[in-house]
Short mmCIF file of C-alpha atoms in Angstrom, two decimals:
data_model
loop_
_atom_site.label_atom_id
_atom_site.label_comp_id
_atom_site.label_asym_id
_atom_site.label_seq_id
_atom_site.Cartn_x
_atom_site.Cartn_y
_atom_site.Cartn_z
CA GLN V 1 44.06 6.48 -55.81
CA VAL V 2 44.09 6.20 -59.81
CA GLN V 3 42.30 8.33 -62.11
CA LEU V 4 41.83 8.04 -66.12
CA VAL V 5 40.82 11.28 -67.58
CA GLU V 6 39.18 11.10 -71.34
CA SER V 7 39.04 13.55 -73.41
CA GLY V 8 38.45 14.20 -77.64
CA GLY V 9 35.81 12.78 -77.98
CA GLY V 10 32.95 14.38 -80.68
CA LEU V 11 30.59 14.77 -83.63
CA VAL V 12 32.39 14.20 -87.06
CA GLN V 13 31.05 13.15 -90.53
CA ALA V 14 31.67 10.03 -91.83
CA GLY V 15 35.21 9.45 -93.50
CA GLY V 16 36.57 12.01 -90.78
CA SER V 17 39.09 11.64 -87.85
CA LEU V 18 38.95 11.95 -84.08
CA ARG V 19 42.02 11.56 -81.32
CA LEU V 20 41.16 10.49 -78.18
CA SER V 21 43.30 11.25 -75.56
CA CYS V 22 43.24 9.40 -71.59
CA ALA V 23 45.96 10.68 -69.08
CA ALA V 24 46.31 8.75 -65.55
CA SER V 25 46.92 10.12 -62.54
CA GLY V 26 47.45 9.02 -59.08
CA ASN V 27 50.00 6.99 -56.67
CA ILE V 28 51.02 5.20 -59.73
CA ALA V 29 53.79 2.86 -59.34
CA LYS V 30 53.76 1.17 -62.72
CA ILE V 31 50.97 1.15 -65.62
CA ASN V 32 51.51 -2.20 -67.73
CA THR V 33 48.39 -2.25 -70.64
CA MET V 34 46.13 0.72 -71.73
CA GLY V 35 43.49 0.28 -74.11
CA TRP V 36 40.44 1.42 -75.60
CA TYR V 37 36.73 -0.20 -75.30
CA ARG V 38 33.43 1.27 -76.79
CA GLN V 39 29.68 0.52 -76.12
CA ALA V 40 27.12 1.42 -78.51
CA LEU V 41 23.89 2.00 -77.69
CA GLY V 42 22.06 -1.32 -76.81
CA LYS V 43 25.34 -3.12 -77.17
CA GLN V 44 28.08 -4.72 -75.06
CA ARG V 45 31.28 -2.82 -74.57
CA GLU V 46 34.14 -4.31 -76.56
CA LEU V 47 37.86 -4.08 -76.92
CA VAL V 48 38.75 -1.34 -80.07
CA ALA V 49 42.56 -1.36 -79.31
CA ALA V 50 44.97 -2.07 -76.36
CA ILE V 51 48.68 -1.41 -76.23
CA THR V 52 51.46 -3.16 -73.68
CA SER V 53 54.04 -1.35 -71.53
CA GLY V 54 56.60 -2.17 -74.67
CA GLY V 55 54.78 -0.87 -77.50
CA THR V 56 53.02 -3.74 -78.57
CA ALA V 57 49.41 -3.17 -80.06
CA THR V 58 46.41 -5.11 -80.89
CA TYR V 59 43.27 -4.30 -82.34
CA ALA V 60 39.75 -5.28 -82.99
CA ASP V 61 39.16 -6.61 -86.62
CA SER V 62 36.58 -4.12 -87.12
CA VAL V 63 39.00 -0.86 -86.57
CA LYS V 64 42.10 -2.74 -88.39
CA GLY V 65 44.08 -0.13 -90.59
CA ARG V 66 41.47 2.50 -89.62
CA PHE V 67 42.85 3.07 -85.79
CA THR V 68 46.28 3.66 -84.17
CA ILE V 69 46.60 3.38 -80.74
CA SER V 70 50.05 5.00 -79.20
CA ARG V 71 51.23 5.54 -75.43
CA ASP V 72 53.35 8.73 -73.81
CA ASN V 73 54.69 6.61 -71.19
CA ALA V 74 56.12 9.33 -69.53
CA LYS V 75 52.98 10.97 -69.54
CA ASN V 76 51.11 8.42 -68.57
CA THR V 77 49.01 8.91 -71.54
CA VAL V 78 47.26 6.49 -74.10
CA TYR V 79 46.04 7.94 -77.74
CA LEU V 80 43.48 6.57 -80.10
CA GLN V 81 43.94 7.91 -83.59
CA MET V 82 40.63 7.41 -85.26
CA ASN V 83 40.64 7.93 -89.08
CA SER V 84 37.99 6.67 -91.33
CA LEU V 85 35.30 6.87 -89.02
CA LYS V 86 31.91 5.12 -90.07
CA PRO V 87 28.74 5.54 -88.50
CA GLU V 88 29.22 2.12 -87.11
CA ASP V 89 31.82 3.82 -84.90
CA THR V 90 29.46 5.70 -82.68
CA ALA V 91 29.66 4.85 -79.32
CA VAL V 92 30.98 5.67 -75.94
CA TYR V 93 34.71 5.25 -75.82
CA TYR V 94 36.00 4.53 -72.22
CA CYS V 95 39.93 4.48 -71.24
CA ASN V 96 41.21 1.65 -69.46
CA ALA V 97 44.40 0.55 -67.77
CA ASP V 98 45.75 -2.23 -65.89
CA VAL V 99 48.09 -0.34 -63.01
CA THR V 100 49.97 -1.13 -60.23
CA TYR V 101 49.23 1.90 -57.78
CA TYR V 102 51.30 2.26 -54.30
CA SER V 103 49.47 3.06 -51.09
CA ALA V 104 51.50 1.48 -47.73
CA GLY V 105 52.19 -1.32 -50.04
CA TYR V 106 52.12 -1.92 -53.87
CA TYR V 107 48.38 -3.39 -55.47
CA PRO V 108 46.93 -4.06 -58.88
CA LEU V 109 44.19 -2.36 -60.28
CA ARG V 110 42.17 -2.35 -63.35
CA SER V 111 40.87 1.59 -63.66
CA TRP V 112 38.50 3.04 -66.06
CA GLY V 113 37.78 6.25 -67.34
CA GLN V 114 34.44 8.54 -67.27
CA GLY V 115 33.80 7.64 -70.98
CA THR V 116 33.78 10.12 -73.99
CA GLN V 117 31.00 10.15 -76.76
CA VAL V 118 32.11 9.66 -80.27
CA THR V 119 29.26 10.09 -82.79
CA VAL V 120 29.64 9.68 -86.72
CA SER V 121 26.89 10.93 -89.08
CA SER V 122 26.60 9.73 -92.17
#
């Protein structure tokens, strides 16, 4: 009932920038927290940044001062601006949203995107 579609990944040199986008669609009544996670090869998935519906943002220590999360509630979209990228930022980045959706009633759902590859070359 809810789909998250990410875009904006790619290959960039160290020190460069990328902007990820994630748009939510479906029978959405409300989106609460939205966030970005990443999973590097051979490692566990980790939280990168999250933002509440009111705009309060939290970040992993490893990306503070370099990444900025934002959202457009009217478009059900969350963004991740990534600056000063490092090779250790290389990972598949996943969008996540805590959603209340409607289907003959209101239900909570944690939805995930399909992931987008970010590769930072040294």
